[in-house]
PDB file of C-alpha atoms in Angstrom:
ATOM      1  CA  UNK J   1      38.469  14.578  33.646  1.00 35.00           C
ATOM      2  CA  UNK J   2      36.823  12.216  35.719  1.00 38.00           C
ATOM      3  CA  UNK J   3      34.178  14.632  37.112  1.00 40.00           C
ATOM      4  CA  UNK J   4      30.537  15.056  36.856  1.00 40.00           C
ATOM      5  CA  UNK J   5      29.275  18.390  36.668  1.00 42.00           C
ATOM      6  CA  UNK J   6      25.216  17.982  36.516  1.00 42.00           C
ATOM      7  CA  UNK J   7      24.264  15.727  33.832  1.00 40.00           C
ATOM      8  CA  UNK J   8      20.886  16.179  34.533  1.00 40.00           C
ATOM      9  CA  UNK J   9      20.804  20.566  33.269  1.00 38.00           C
ATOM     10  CA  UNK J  10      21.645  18.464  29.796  1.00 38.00           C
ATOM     11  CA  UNK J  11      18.167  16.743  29.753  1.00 42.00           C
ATOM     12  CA  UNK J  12      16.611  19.952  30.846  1.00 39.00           C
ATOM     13  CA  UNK J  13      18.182  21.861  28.110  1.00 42.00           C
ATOM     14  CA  UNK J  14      17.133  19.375  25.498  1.00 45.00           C
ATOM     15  CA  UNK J  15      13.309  19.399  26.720  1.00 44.00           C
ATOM     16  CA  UNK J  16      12.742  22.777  26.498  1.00 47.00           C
ATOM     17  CA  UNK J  17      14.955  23.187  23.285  1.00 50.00           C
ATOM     18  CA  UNK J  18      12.794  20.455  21.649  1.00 50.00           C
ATOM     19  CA  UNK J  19       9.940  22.117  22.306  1.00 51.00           C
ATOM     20  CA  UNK J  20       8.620  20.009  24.931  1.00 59.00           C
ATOM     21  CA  UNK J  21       8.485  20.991  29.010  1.00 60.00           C
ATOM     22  CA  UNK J  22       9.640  24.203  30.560  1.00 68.00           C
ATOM     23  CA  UNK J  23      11.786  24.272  33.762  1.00 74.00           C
ATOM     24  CA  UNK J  24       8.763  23.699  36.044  1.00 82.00           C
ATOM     25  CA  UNK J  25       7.916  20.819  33.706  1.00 84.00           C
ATOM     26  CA  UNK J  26      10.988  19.277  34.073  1.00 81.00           C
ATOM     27  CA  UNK J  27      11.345  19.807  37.574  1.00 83.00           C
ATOM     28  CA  UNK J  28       8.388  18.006  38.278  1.00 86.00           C
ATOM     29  CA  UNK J  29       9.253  15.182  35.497  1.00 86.00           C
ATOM     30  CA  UNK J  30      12.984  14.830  37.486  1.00 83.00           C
ATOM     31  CA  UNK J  31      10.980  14.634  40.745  1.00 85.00           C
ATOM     32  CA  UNK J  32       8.705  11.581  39.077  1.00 86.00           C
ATOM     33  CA  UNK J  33      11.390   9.878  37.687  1.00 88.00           C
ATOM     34  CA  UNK J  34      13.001   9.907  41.238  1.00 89.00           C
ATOM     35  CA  UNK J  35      10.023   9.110  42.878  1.00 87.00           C
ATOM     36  CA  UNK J  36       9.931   6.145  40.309  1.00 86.00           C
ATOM     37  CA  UNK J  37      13.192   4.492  40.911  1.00 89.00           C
ATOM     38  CA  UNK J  38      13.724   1.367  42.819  1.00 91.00           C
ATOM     39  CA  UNK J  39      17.040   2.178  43.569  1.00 96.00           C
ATOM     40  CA  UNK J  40      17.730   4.460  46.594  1.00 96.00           C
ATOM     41  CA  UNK J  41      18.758   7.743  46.033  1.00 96.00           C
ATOM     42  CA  UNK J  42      20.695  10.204  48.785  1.00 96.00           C
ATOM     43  CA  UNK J  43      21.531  13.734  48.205  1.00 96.00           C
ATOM     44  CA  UNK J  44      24.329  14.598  50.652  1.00 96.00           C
ATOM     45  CA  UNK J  45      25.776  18.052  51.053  1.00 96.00           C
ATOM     46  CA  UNK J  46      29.378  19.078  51.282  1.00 96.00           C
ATOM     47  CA  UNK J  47      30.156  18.201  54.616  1.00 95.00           C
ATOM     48  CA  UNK J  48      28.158  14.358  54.041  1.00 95.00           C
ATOM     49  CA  UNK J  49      24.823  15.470  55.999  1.00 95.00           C
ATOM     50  CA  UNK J  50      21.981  13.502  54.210  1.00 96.00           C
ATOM     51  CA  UNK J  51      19.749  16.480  53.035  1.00 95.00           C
ATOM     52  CA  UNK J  52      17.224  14.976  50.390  1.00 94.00           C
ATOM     53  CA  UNK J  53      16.140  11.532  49.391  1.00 95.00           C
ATOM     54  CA  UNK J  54      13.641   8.856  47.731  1.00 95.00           C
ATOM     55  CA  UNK J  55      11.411   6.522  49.112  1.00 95.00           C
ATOM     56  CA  UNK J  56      12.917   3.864  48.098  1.00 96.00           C
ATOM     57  CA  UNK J  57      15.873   4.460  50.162  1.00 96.00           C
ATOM     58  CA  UNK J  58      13.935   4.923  53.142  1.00 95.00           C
ATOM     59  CA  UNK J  59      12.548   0.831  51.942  1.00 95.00           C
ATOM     60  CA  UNK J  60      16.270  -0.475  50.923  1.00 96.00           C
ATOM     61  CA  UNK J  61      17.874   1.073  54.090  1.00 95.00           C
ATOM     62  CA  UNK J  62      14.802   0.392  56.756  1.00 94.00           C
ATOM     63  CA  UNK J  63      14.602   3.690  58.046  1.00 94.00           C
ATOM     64  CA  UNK J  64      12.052   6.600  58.178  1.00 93.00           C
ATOM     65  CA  UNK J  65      12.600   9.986  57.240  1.00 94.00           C
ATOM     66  CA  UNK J  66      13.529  11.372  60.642  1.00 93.00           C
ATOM     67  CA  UNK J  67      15.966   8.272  61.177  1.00 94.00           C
ATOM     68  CA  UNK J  68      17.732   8.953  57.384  1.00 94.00           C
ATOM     69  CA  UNK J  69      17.418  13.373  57.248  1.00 92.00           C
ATOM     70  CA  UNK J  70      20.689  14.493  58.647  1.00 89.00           C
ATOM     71  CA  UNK J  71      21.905  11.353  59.107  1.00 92.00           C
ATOM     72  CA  UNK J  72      25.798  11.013  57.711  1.00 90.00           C
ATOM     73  CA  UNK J  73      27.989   8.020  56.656  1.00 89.00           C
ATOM     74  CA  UNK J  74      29.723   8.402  59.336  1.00 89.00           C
ATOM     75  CA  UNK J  75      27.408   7.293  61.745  1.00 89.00           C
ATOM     76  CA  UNK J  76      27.798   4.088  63.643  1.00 87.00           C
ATOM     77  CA  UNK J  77      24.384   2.888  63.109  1.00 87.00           C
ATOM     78  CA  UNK J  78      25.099   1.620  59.535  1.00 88.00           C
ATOM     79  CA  UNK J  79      27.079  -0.730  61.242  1.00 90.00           C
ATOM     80  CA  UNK J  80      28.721  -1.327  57.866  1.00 94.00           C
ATOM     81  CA  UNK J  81      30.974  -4.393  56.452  1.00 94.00           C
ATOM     82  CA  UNK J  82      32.793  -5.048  53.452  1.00 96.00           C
ATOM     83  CA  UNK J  83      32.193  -7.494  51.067  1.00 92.00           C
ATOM     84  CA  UNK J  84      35.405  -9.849  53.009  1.00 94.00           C
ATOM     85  CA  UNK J  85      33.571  -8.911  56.305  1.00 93.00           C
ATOM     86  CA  UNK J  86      35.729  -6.535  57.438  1.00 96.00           C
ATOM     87  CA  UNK J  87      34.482  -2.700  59.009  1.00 95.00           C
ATOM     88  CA  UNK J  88      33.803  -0.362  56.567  1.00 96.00           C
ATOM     89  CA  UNK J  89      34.146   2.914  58.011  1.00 95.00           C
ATOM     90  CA  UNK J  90      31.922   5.650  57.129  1.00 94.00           C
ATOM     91  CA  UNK J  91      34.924   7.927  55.744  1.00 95.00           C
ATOM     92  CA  UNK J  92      35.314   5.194  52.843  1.00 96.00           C
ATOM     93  CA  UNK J  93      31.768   5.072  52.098  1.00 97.00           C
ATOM     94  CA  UNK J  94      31.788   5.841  48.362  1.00 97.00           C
ATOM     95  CA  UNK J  95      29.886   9.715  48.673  1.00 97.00           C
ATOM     96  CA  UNK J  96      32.486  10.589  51.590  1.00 97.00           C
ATOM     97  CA  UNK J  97      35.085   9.350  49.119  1.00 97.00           C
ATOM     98  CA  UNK J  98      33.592  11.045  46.203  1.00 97.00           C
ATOM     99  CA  UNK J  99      32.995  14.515  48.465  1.00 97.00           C
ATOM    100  CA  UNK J 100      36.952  14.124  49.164  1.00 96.00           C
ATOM    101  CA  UNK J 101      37.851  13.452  46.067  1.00 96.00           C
ATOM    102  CA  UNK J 102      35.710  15.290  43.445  1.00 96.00           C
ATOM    103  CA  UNK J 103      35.373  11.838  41.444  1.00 97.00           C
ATOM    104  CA  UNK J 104      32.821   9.699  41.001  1.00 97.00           C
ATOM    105  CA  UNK J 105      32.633   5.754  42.536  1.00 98.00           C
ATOM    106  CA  UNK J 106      30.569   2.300  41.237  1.00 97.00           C
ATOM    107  CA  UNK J 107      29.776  -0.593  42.031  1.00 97.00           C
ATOM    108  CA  UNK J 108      30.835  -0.569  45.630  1.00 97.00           C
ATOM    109  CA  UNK J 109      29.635  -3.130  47.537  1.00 97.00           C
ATOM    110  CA  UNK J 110      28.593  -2.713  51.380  1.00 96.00           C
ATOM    111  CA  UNK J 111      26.217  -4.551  54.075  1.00 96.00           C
ATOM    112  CA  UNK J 112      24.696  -2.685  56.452  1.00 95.00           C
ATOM    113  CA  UNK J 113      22.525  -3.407  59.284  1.00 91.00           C
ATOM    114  CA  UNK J 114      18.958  -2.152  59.275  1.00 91.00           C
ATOM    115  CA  UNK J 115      17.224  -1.002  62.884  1.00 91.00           C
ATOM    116  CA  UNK J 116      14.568  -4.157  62.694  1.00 92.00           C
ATOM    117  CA  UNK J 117      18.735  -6.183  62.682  1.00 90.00           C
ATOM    118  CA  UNK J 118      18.571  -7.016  59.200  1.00 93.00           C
ATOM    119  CA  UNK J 119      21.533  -7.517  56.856  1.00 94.00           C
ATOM    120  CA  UNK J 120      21.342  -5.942  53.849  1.00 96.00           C
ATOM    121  CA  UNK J 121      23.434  -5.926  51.112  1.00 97.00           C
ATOM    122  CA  UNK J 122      23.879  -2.631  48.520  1.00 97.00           C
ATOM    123  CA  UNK J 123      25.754  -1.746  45.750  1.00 98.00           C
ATOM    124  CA  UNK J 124      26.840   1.829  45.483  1.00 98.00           C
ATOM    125  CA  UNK J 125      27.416   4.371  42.996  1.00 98.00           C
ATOM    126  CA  UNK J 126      28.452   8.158  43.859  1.00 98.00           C
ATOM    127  CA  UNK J 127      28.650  11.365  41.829  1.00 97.00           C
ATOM    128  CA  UNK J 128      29.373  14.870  42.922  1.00 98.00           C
ATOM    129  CA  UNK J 129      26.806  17.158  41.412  1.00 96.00           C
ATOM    130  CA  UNK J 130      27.242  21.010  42.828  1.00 95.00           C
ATOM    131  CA  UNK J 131      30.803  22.391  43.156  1.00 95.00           C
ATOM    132  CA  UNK J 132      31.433  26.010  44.687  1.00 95.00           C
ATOM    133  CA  UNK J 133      33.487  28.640  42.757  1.00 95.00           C
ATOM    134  CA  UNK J 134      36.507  26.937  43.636  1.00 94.00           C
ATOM    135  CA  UNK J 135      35.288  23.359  42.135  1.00 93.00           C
ATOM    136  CA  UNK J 136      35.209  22.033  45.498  1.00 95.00           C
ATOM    137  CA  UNK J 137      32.607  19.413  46.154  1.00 96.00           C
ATOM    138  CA  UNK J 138      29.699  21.116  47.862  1.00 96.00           C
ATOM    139  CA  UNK J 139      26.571  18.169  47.025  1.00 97.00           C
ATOM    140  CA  UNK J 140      26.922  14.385  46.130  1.00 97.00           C
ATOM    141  CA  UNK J 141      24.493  12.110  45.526  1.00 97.00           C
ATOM    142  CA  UNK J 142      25.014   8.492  45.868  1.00 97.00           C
ATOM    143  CA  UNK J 143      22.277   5.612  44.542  1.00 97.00           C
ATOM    144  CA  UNK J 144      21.955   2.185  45.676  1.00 98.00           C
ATOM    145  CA  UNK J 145      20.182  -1.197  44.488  1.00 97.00           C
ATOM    146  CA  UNK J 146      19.201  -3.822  47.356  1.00 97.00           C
ATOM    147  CA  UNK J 147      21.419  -6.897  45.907  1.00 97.00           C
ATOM    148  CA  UNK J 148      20.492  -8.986  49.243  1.00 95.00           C
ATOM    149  CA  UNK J 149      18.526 -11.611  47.828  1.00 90.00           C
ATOM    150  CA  UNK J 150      21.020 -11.504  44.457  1.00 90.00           C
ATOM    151  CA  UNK J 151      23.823 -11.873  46.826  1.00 88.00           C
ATOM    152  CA  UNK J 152      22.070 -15.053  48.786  1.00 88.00           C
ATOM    153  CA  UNK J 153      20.818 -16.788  45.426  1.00 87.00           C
ATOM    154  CA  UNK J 154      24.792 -16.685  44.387  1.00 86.00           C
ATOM    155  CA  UNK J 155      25.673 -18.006  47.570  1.00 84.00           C
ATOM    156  CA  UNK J 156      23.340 -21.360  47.262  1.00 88.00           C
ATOM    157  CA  UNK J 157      24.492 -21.898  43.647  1.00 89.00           C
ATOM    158  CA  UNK J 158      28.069 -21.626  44.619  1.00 87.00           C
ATOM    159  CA  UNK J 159      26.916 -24.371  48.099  1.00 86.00           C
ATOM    160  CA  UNK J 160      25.095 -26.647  45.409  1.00 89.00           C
ATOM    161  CA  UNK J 161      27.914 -26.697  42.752  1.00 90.00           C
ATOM    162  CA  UNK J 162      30.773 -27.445  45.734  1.00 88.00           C
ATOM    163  CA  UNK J 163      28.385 -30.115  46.814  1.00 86.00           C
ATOM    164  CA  UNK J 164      28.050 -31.284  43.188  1.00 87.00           C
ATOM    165  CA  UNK J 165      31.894 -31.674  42.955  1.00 86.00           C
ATOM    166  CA  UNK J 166      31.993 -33.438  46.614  1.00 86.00           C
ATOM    167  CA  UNK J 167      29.565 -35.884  45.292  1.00 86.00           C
ATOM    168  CA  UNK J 168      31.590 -36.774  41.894  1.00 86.00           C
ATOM    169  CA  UNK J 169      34.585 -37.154  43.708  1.00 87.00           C
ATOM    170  CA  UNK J 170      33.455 -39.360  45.921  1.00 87.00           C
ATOM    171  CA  UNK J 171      32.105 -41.955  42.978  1.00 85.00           C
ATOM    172  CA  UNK J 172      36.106 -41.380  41.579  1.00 75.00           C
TER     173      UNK J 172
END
Protein backbone atom coordinates (compact mmCIF):
# COMPACT_ATOMS: atom_id res chain seq x y z
CA UNK A 1 0.00 0.00 0.00
CA UNK A 2 1.18 3.30 -0.54
CA UNK A 3 3.49 2.47 -3.49
CA UNK A 4 3.60 3.19 -7.10
CA UNK A 5 4.69 0.57 -9.27
CA UNK A 6 4.62 2.21 -13.01
CA UNK A 7 1.37 3.65 -13.71
CA UNK A 8 2.37 4.57 -16.91
CA UNK A 9 2.77 0.29 -18.45
CA UNK A 10 -1.27 0.77 -17.63
CA UNK A 11 -1.73 3.41 -20.43
CA UNK A 12 0.52 1.42 -22.63
CA UNK A 13 -1.43 -1.67 -22.15
CA UNK A 14 -4.70 0.03 -22.86
CA UNK A 15 -3.34 1.65 -26.28
CA UNK A 16 -2.31 -1.24 -27.81
CA UNK A 17 -5.27 -3.36 -26.37
CA UNK A 18 -7.66 -0.76 -27.90
CA UNK A 19 -6.29 -1.10 -30.96
CA UNK A 20 -4.53 2.05 -31.17
CA UNK A 21 -0.37 2.54 -30.90
CA UNK A 22 2.16 -0.19 -30.47
CA UNK A 23 5.05 0.09 -27.94
CA UNK A 24 7.14 2.31 -30.25
CA UNK A 25 3.98 4.39 -30.62
CA UNK A 26 3.59 4.89 -27.22
CA UNK A 27 7.03 5.43 -26.45
CA UNK A 28 7.20 8.22 -28.61
CA UNK A 29 3.55 9.55 -27.45
CA UNK A 30 5.07 9.29 -23.50
CA UNK A 31 8.15 11.17 -24.80
CA UNK A 32 5.62 14.09 -26.35
CA UNK A 33 3.57 14.28 -23.56
CA UNK A 34 6.80 14.88 -21.46
CA UNK A 35 8.21 17.08 -23.77
CA UNK A 36 4.76 18.92 -23.44
CA UNK A 37 4.54 19.52 -19.79
CA UNK A 38 5.17 22.74 -18.08
CA UNK A 39 5.98 21.19 -15.06
CA UNK A 40 9.58 19.91 -14.56
CA UNK A 41 10.18 16.48 -14.62
CA UNK A 42 13.52 14.55 -13.03
CA UNK A 43 14.20 10.95 -13.34
CA UNK A 44 16.63 10.07 -10.54
CA UNK A 45 18.16 6.66 -10.10
CA UNK A 46 18.55 4.65 -6.95
CA UNK A 47 21.30 6.25 -5.41
CA UNK A 48 19.49 10.13 -6.30
CA UNK A 49 21.90 10.86 -9.44
CA UNK A 50 19.68 12.95 -11.86
CA UNK A 51 19.78 10.65 -15.01
CA UNK A 52 16.91 11.95 -17.40
CA UNK A 53 14.81 15.04 -17.61
CA UNK A 54 12.44 17.70 -19.48
CA UNK A 55 13.01 20.94 -20.70
CA UNK A 56 11.03 22.49 -18.68
CA UNK A 57 13.01 21.67 -15.72
CA UNK A 58 16.06 22.85 -17.19
CA UNK A 59 13.55 26.55 -17.53
CA UNK A 60 11.92 26.17 -13.82
CA UNK A 61 15.34 25.30 -12.22
CA UNK A 62 17.75 27.76 -14.48
CA UNK A 63 20.15 25.31 -15.40
CA UNK A 64 21.45 23.59 -18.61
CA UNK A 65 21.76 20.10 -19.22
CA UNK A 66 25.38 19.67 -18.17
CA UNK A 67 24.63 21.80 -14.90
CA UNK A 68 21.24 19.40 -14.05
CA UNK A 69 22.72 15.53 -15.63
CA UNK A 70 24.24 13.92 -12.63
CA UNK A 71 23.48 16.47 -10.51
CA UNK A 72 21.84 15.06 -6.97
CA UNK A 73 19.67 16.66 -4.22
CA UNK A 74 22.21 16.63 -2.25
CA UNK A 75 24.18 19.14 -3.72
CA UNK A 76 24.78 22.48 -2.13
CA UNK A 77 24.04 24.48 -5.10
CA UNK A 78 20.21 24.22 -4.65
CA UNK A 79 20.85 26.22 -1.83
CA UNK A 80 17.40 25.13 -0.67
CA UNK A 81 14.86 26.66 2.10
CA UNK A 82 11.73 25.69 3.51
CA UNK A 83 8.66 27.29 3.24
CA UNK A 84 9.45 28.96 7.27
CA UNK A 85 12.96 29.79 5.81
CA UNK A 86 14.75 27.34 7.36
CA UNK A 87 17.66 24.84 5.35
CA UNK A 88 16.26 22.20 3.64
CA UNK A 89 18.76 19.64 3.27
CA UNK A 90 19.04 17.65 0.24
CA UNK A 91 18.40 14.20 2.20
CA UNK A 92 14.70 15.57 2.87
CA UNK A 93 14.15 16.59 -0.57
CA UNK A 94 10.95 14.69 -1.39
CA UNK A 95 12.73 11.96 -4.23
CA UNK A 96 15.62 11.28 -1.55
CA UNK A 97 12.73 10.74 0.85
CA UNK A 98 10.70 8.78 -1.52
CA UNK A 99 14.09 6.62 -2.70
CA UNK A 100 14.38 5.91 1.26
CA UNK A 101 11.20 5.21 1.79
CA UNK A 102 9.54 3.43 -1.19
CA UNK A 103 6.45 5.96 -0.85
CA UNK A 104 5.42 8.55 -2.73
CA UNK A 105 5.44 12.61 -1.53
CA UNK A 106 3.11 15.93 -2.71
CA UNK A 107 2.85 19.02 -2.50
CA UNK A 108 6.16 19.82 -0.91
CA UNK A 109 7.08 23.10 -1.00
CA UNK A 110 10.87 24.31 -1.47
CA UNK A 111 12.85 27.58 -2.74
CA UNK A 112 15.82 27.18 -4.32
CA UNK A 113 18.32 29.45 -5.69
CA UNK A 114 18.96 29.49 -9.42
CA UNK A 115 22.83 30.19 -10.79
CA UNK A 116 21.66 33.80 -12.43
CA UNK A 117 20.70 34.24 -7.92
CA UNK A 118 17.16 33.91 -8.41
CA UNK A 119 14.64 32.64 -5.86
CA UNK A 120 12.41 30.33 -6.99
CA UNK A 121 9.75 28.75 -5.47
CA UNK A 122 8.49 24.84 -6.41
CA UNK A 123 6.12 22.55 -5.35
CA UNK A 124 7.10 18.93 -5.39
CA UNK A 125 5.66 15.68 -5.98
CA UNK A 126 7.77 12.26 -5.94
CA UNK A 127 7.01 8.69 -7.00
CA UNK A 128 9.25 5.69 -7.14
CA UNK A 129 8.80 4.00 -10.46
CA UNK A 130 11.48 0.89 -10.91
CA UNK A 131 12.09 -1.38 -7.89
CA UNK A 132 14.78 -4.31 -8.07
CA UNK A 133 13.81 -7.94 -7.20
CA UNK A 134 13.85 -7.12 -3.72
CA UNK A 135 11.24 -4.03 -4.10
CA UNK A 136 13.90 -1.74 -3.24
CA UNK A 137 13.71 1.64 -4.84
CA UNK A 138 16.07 1.63 -7.79
CA UNK A 139 14.41 4.99 -10.04
CA UNK A 140 12.20 7.95 -8.78
CA UNK A 141 10.95 10.57 -10.53
CA UNK A 142 9.95 13.73 -8.95
CA UNK A 143 7.83 16.75 -10.93
CA UNK A 144 7.68 20.27 -10.07
CA UNK A 145 5.45 23.46 -10.98
CA UNK A 146 7.24 27.04 -10.68
CA UNK A 147 4.66 28.59 -7.95
CA UNK A 148 7.07 31.82 -7.68
CA UNK A 149 4.92 34.34 -9.02
CA UNK A 150 1.68 32.34 -7.26
CA UNK A 151 3.60 32.53 -4.11
CA UNK A 152 4.38 36.56 -4.54
CA UNK A 153 0.70 37.42 -5.78
CA UNK A 154 -0.45 35.70 -2.23
CA UNK A 155 1.99 37.62 -0.50
CA UNK A 156 0.63 41.26 -1.80
CA UNK A 157 -2.99 40.19 -1.15
CA UNK A 158 -2.19 39.11 2.31
CA UNK A 159 0.14 43.04 2.58
CA UNK A 160 -3.09 44.79 1.06
CA UNK A 161 -5.74 43.06 3.30
CA UNK A 162 -3.38 43.76 6.70
CA UNK A 163 -3.20 47.26 5.39
CA UNK A 164 -6.98 47.23 4.80
CA UNK A 165 -7.55 46.26 8.51
CA UNK A 166 -4.78 48.98 9.71
CA UNK A 167 -6.75 51.51 7.89
CA UNK A 168 -10.35 50.55 9.50
CA UNK A 169 -8.96 50.50 12.73
CA UNK A 170 -7.63 53.54 12.66
CA UNK A 171 -11.23 55.34 11.64
CA UNK A 172 -12.55 53.07 15.02
Amino acid sequence: PGKTRGTGMHVSRKLTADGGAGPNEAQALYRSVIAAMSEGVVVHDGEGLIEAFNASALKILGLTEGELLGRTSRDPRWRSVREDGSDFPGEDHPVMVTLRTGEGVRGVLMAIQTPADETRWIRINSEPVAFDAAGKVVKAVATFADVTAEREAMRRMEAAVAAAARANEAKS
